[in-house]
Amino acid sequence: MTLKERWYALGRSPTYRLVMAIFGVVLLIASPLVGALPGPGGIFVFAIGLGLILRSSLWAKRHYVVFKRKQPKIGHWADWGLRRRSHRRRVERKKQKDKAGN
């Protein structure tokens, strides 16, 4: 088993997903405290916590899909931030569509 395969297997482990979801919740709770400090740190802590929760929780993913359908422009930025493959596919399709239209 290569290192890459082991890394992906770790991401599918229920224990790892649970730990990452809990860590994401802790970061979400800590973001207002960090936000009180000078600078934009609270925004970044919140975004990282939300990203961890979305990557590790099926419940959060389902709610994210509903949110994204209602707010597609904001969902686009969230996909970009999470570096989702679906975002890259849509961007490539749009580029190809624009080239075909010109």
mmCIF file with all atom_site columns, N, CA and C in Angstrom, residues 18-35 42 44-53 56:
data_model
loop_
_atom_site.group_PDB
_atom_site.id
_atom_site.type_symbol
_atom_site.label_atom_id
_atom_site.label_alt_id
_atom_site.label_comp_id
_atom_site.label_asym_id
_atom_site.label_entity_id
_atom_site.label_seq_id
_atom_site.pdbx_PDB_ins_code
_atom_site.Cartn_x
_atom_site.Cartn_y
_atom_site.Cartn_z
_atom_site.occupancy
_atom_site.B_iso_or_equiv
_atom_site.pdbx_formal_charge
_atom_site.auth_seq_id
_atom_site.auth_comp_id
_atom_site.auth_asym_id
_atom_site.auth_atom_id
_atom_site.pdbx_PDB_model_num
ATOM 1  N N  . LEU A 1 18 ? -14.669 11.509 12.980 1.00 0.00 ? 18 LEU A N  1
ATOM 2  C CA . LEU A 1 18 ? -15.245 12.018 14.215 1.00 0.00 ? 18 LEU A CA 1
ATOM 3  C C  . LEU A 1 18 ? -14.315 13.032 14.873 1.00 0.00 ? 18 LEU A C  1
ATOM 4  N N  . VAL A 1 19 ? -13.031 12.717 14.927 1.00 0.00 ? 19 VAL A N  1
ATOM 5  C CA . VAL A 1 19 ? -12.053 13.633 15.535 1.00 0.00 ? 19 VAL A CA 1
ATOM 6  C C  . VAL A 1 19 ? -12.014 14.949 14.761 1.00 0.00 ? 19 VAL A C  1
ATOM 7  N N  . MET A 1 20 ? -12.023 14.877 13.428 1.00 0.00 ? 20 MET A N  1
ATOM 8  C CA . MET A 1 20 ? -11.984 16.096 12.622 1.00 0.00 ? 20 MET A CA 1
ATOM 9  C C  . MET A 1 20 ? -13.261 16.919 12.794 1.00 0.00 ? 20 MET A C  1
ATOM 10 N N  . ALA A 1 21 ? -14.415 16.255 12.899 1.00 0.00 ? 21 ALA A N  1
ATOM 11 C CA . ALA A 1 21 ? -15.669 16.982 13.116 1.00 0.00 ? 21 ALA A CA 1
ATOM 12 C C  . ALA A 1 21 ? -15.662 17.678 14.478 1.00 0.00 ? 21 ALA A C  1
ATOM 13 N N  . ILE A 1 22 ? -15.187 16.999 15.494 1.00 0.00 ? 22 ILE A N  1
ATOM 14 C CA . ILE A 1 22 ? -15.116 17.612 16.829 1.00 0.00 ? 22 ILE A CA 1
ATOM 15 C C  . ILE A 1 22 ? -14.140 18.781 16.831 1.00 0.00 ? 22 ILE A C  1
ATOM 16 N N  . PHE A 1 23 ? -12.998 18.606 16.170 1.00 0.00 ? 23 PHE A N  1
ATOM 17 C CA . PHE A 1 23 ? -12.026 19.698 16.076 1.00 0.00 ? 23 PHE A CA 1
ATOM 18 C C  . PHE A 1 23 ? -12.622 20.886 15.315 1.00 0.00 ? 23 PHE A C  1
ATOM 19 N N  . GLY A 1 24 ? -13.414 20.620 14.278 1.00 0.00 ? 24 GLY A N  1
ATOM 20 C CA . GLY A 1 24 ? -14.086 21.688 13.545 1.00 0.00 ? 24 GLY A CA 1
ATOM 21 C C  . GLY A 1 24 ? -15.064 22.452 14.418 1.00 0.00 ? 24 GLY A C  1
ATOM 22 N N  . VAL A 1 25 ? -15.817 21.736 15.254 1.00 0.00 ? 25 VAL A N  1
ATOM 23 C CA . VAL A 1 25 ? -16.756 22.389 16.170 1.00 0.00 ? 25 VAL A CA 1
ATOM 24 C C  . VAL A 1 25 ? -15.997 23.245 17.175 1.00 0.00 ? 25 VAL A C  1
ATOM 25 N N  . VAL A 1 26 ? -14.887 22.729 17.681 1.00 0.00 ? 26 VAL A N  1
ATOM 26 C CA . VAL A 1 26 ? -14.070 23.508 18.626 1.00 0.00 ? 26 VAL A CA 1
ATOM 27 C C  . VAL A 1 26 ? -13.579 24.792 17.966 1.00 0.00 ? 26 VAL A C  1
ATOM 28 N N  . LEU A 1 27 ? -13.162 24.695 16.713 1.00 0.00 ? 27 LEU A N  1
ATOM 29 C CA . LEU A 1 27 ? -12.704 25.902 16.010 1.00 0.00 ? 27 LEU A CA 1
ATOM 30 C C  . LEU A 1 27 ? -13.850 26.888 15.798 1.00 0.00 ? 27 LEU A C  1
ATOM 31 N N  . LEU A 1 28 ? -15.047 26.388 15.491 1.00 0.00 ? 28 LEU A N  1
ATOM 32 C CA . LEU A 1 28 ? -16.200 27.287 15.340 1.00 0.00 ? 28 LEU A CA 1
ATOM 33 C C  . LEU A 1 28 ? -16.514 28.003 16.644 1.00 0.00 ? 28 LEU A C  1
ATOM 34 N N  . ILE A 1 29 ? -16.418 27.281 17.740 1.00 0.00 ? 29 ILE A N  1
ATOM 35 C CA . ILE A 1 29 ? -16.684 27.890 19.048 1.00 0.00 ? 29 ILE A CA 1
ATOM 36 C C  . ILE A 1 29 ? -15.597 28.902 19.401 1.00 0.00 ? 29 ILE A C  1
ATOM 37 N N  . ALA A 1 30 ? -14.363 28.612 19.014 1.00 0.00 ? 30 ALA A N  1
ATOM 38 C CA . ALA A 1 30 ? -13.243 29.497 19.346 1.00 0.00 ? 30 ALA A CA 1
ATOM 39 C C  . ALA A 1 30 ? -13.175 30.732 18.446 1.00 0.00 ? 30 ALA A C  1
ATOM 40 N N  . SER A 1 31 ? -13.841 30.704 17.300 1.00 0.00 ? 31 SER A N  1
ATOM 41 C CA . SER A 1 31 ? -13.710 31.823 16.356 1.00 0.00 ? 31 SER A CA 1
ATOM 42 C C  . SER A 1 31 ? -14.164 33.175 16.931 1.00 0.00 ? 31 SER A C  1
ATOM 43 N N  . PRO A 1 32 ? -15.250 33.273 17.730 1.00 0.00 ? 32 PRO A N  1
ATOM 44 C CA . PRO A 1 32 ? -15.576 34.590 18.307 1.00 0.00 ? 32 PRO A CA 1
ATOM 45 C C  . PRO A 1 32 ? -14.501 35.085 19.279 1.00 0.00 ? 32 PRO A C  1
ATOM 46 N N  . LEU A 1 33 ? -13.874 34.149 19.990 1.00 0.00 ? 33 LEU A N  1
ATOM 47 C CA . LEU A 1 33 ? -12.813 34.553 20.920 1.00 0.00 ? 33 LEU A CA 1
ATOM 48 C C  . LEU A 1 33 ? -11.598 35.078 20.161 1.00 0.00 ? 33 LEU A C  1
ATOM 49 N N  . VAL A 1 34 ? -11.247 34.391 19.082 1.00 0.00 ? 34 VAL A N  1
ATOM 50 C CA . VAL A 1 34 ? -10.118 34.840 18.261 1.00 0.00 ? 34 VAL A CA 1
ATOM 51 C C  . VAL A 1 34 ? -10.495 36.124 17.528 1.00 0.00 ? 34 VAL A C  1
ATOM 52 N N  . GLY A 1 35 ? -11.773 36.258 17.175 1.00 0.00 ? 35 GLY A N  1
ATOM 53 C CA . GLY A 1 35 ? -12.233 37.462 16.484 1.00 0.00 ? 35 GLY A CA 1
ATOM 54 C C  . GLY A 1 35 ? -12.126 38.707 17.331 1.00 0.00 ? 35 GLY A C  1
ATOM 55 N N  . GLY A 1 42 ? -10.414 35.651 13.375 1.00 0.00 ? 42 GLY A N  1
ATOM 56 C CA . GLY A 1 42 ? -11.658 34.922 13.629 1.00 0.00 ? 42 GLY A CA 1
ATOM 57 C C  . GLY A 1 42 ? -12.295 34.396 12.366 1.00 0.00 ? 42 GLY A C  1
ATOM 58 N N  . PHE A 1 44 ? -10.751 33.425 9.606  1.00 0.00 ? 44 PHE A N  1
ATOM 59 C CA . PHE A 1 44 ? -9.998  32.267 9.134  1.00 0.00 ? 44 PHE A CA 1
ATOM 60 C C  . PHE A 1 44 ? -10.240 31.045 10.009 1.00 0.00 ? 44 PHE A C  1
ATOM 61 N N  . VAL A 1 45 ? -10.318 31.244 11.307 1.00 0.00 ? 45 VAL A N  1
ATOM 62 C CA . VAL A 1 45 ? -10.584 30.125 12.225 1.00 0.00 ? 45 VAL A CA 1
ATOM 63 C C  . VAL A 1 45 ? -11.971 29.561 11.951 1.00 0.00 ? 45 VAL A C  1
ATOM 64 N N  . PHE A 1 46 ? -12.949 30.427 11.726 1.00 0.00 ? 46 PHE A N  1
ATOM 65 C CA . PHE A 1 46 ? -14.308 29.987 11.406 1.00 0.00 ? 46 PHE A CA 1
ATOM 66 C C  . PHE A 1 46 ? -14.321 29.202 10.103 1.00 0.00 ? 46 PHE A C  1
ATOM 67 N N  . ALA A 1 47 ? -13.639 29.708 9.074  1.00 0.00 ? 47 ALA A N  1
ATOM 68 C CA . ALA A 1 47 ? -13.625 29.040 7.768  1.00 0.00 ? 47 ALA A CA 1
ATOM 69 C C  . ALA A 1 47 ? -12.964 27.661 7.849  1.00 0.00 ? 47 ALA A C  1
ATOM 70 N N  . ILE A 1 48 ? -11.881 27.554 8.577  1.00 0.00 ? 48 ILE A N  1
ATOM 71 C CA . ILE A 1 48 ? -11.203 26.262 8.717  1.00 0.00 ? 48 ILE A CA 1
ATOM 72 C C  . ILE A 1 48 ? -12.089 25.278 9.478  1.00 0.00 ? 48 ILE A C  1
ATOM 73 N N  . GLY A 1 49 ? -12.729 25.733 10.538 1.00 0.00 ? 49 GLY A N  1
ATOM 74 C CA . GLY A 1 49 ? -13.635 24.866 11.304 1.00 0.00 ? 49 GLY A CA 1
ATOM 75 C C  . GLY A 1 49 ? -14.799 24.389 10.460 1.00 0.00 ? 49 GLY A C  1
ATOM 76 N N  . LEU A 1 50 ? -15.384 25.297 9.689  1.00 0.00 ? 50 LEU A N  1
ATOM 77 C CA . LEU A 1 50 ? -16.496 24.928 8.821  1.00 0.00 ? 50 LEU A CA 1
ATOM 78 C C  . LEU A 1 50 ? -16.042 23.943 7.754  1.00 0.00 ? 50 LEU A C  1
ATOM 79 N N  . GLY A 1 51 ? -14.860 24.156 7.206  1.00 0.00 ? 51 GLY A N  1
ATOM 80 C CA . GLY A 1 51 ? -14.323 23.229 6.209  1.00 0.00 ? 51 GLY A CA 1
ATOM 81 C C  . GLY A 1 51 ? -14.114 21.833 6.778  1.00 0.00 ? 51 GLY A C  1
ATOM 82 N N  . LEU A 1 52 ? -13.599 21.750 7.989  1.00 0.00 ? 52 LEU A N  1
ATOM 83 C CA . LEU A 1 52 ? -13.402 20.437 8.621  1.00 0.00 ? 52 LEU A CA 1
ATOM 84 C C  . LEU A 1 52 ? -14.730 19.732 8.860  1.00 0.00 ? 52 LEU A C  1
ATOM 85 N N  . ILE A 1 53 ? -15.721 20.476 9.269  1.00 0.00 ? 53 ILE A N  1
ATOM 86 C CA . ILE A 1 53 ? -17.033 19.873 9.506  1.00 0.00 ? 53 ILE A CA 1
ATOM 87 C C  . ILE A 1 53 ? -17.642 19.397 8.191  1.00 0.00 ? 53 ILE A C  1
ATOM 88 N N  . SER A 1 56 ? -16.093 16.131 7.004  1.00 0.00 ? 56 SER A N  1
ATOM 89 C CA . SER A 1 56 ? -16.195 14.927 7.829  1.00 0.00 ? 56 SER A CA 1
ATOM 90 C C  . SER A 1 56 ? -17.614 14.552 8.246  1.00 0.00 ? 56 SER A C  1
#
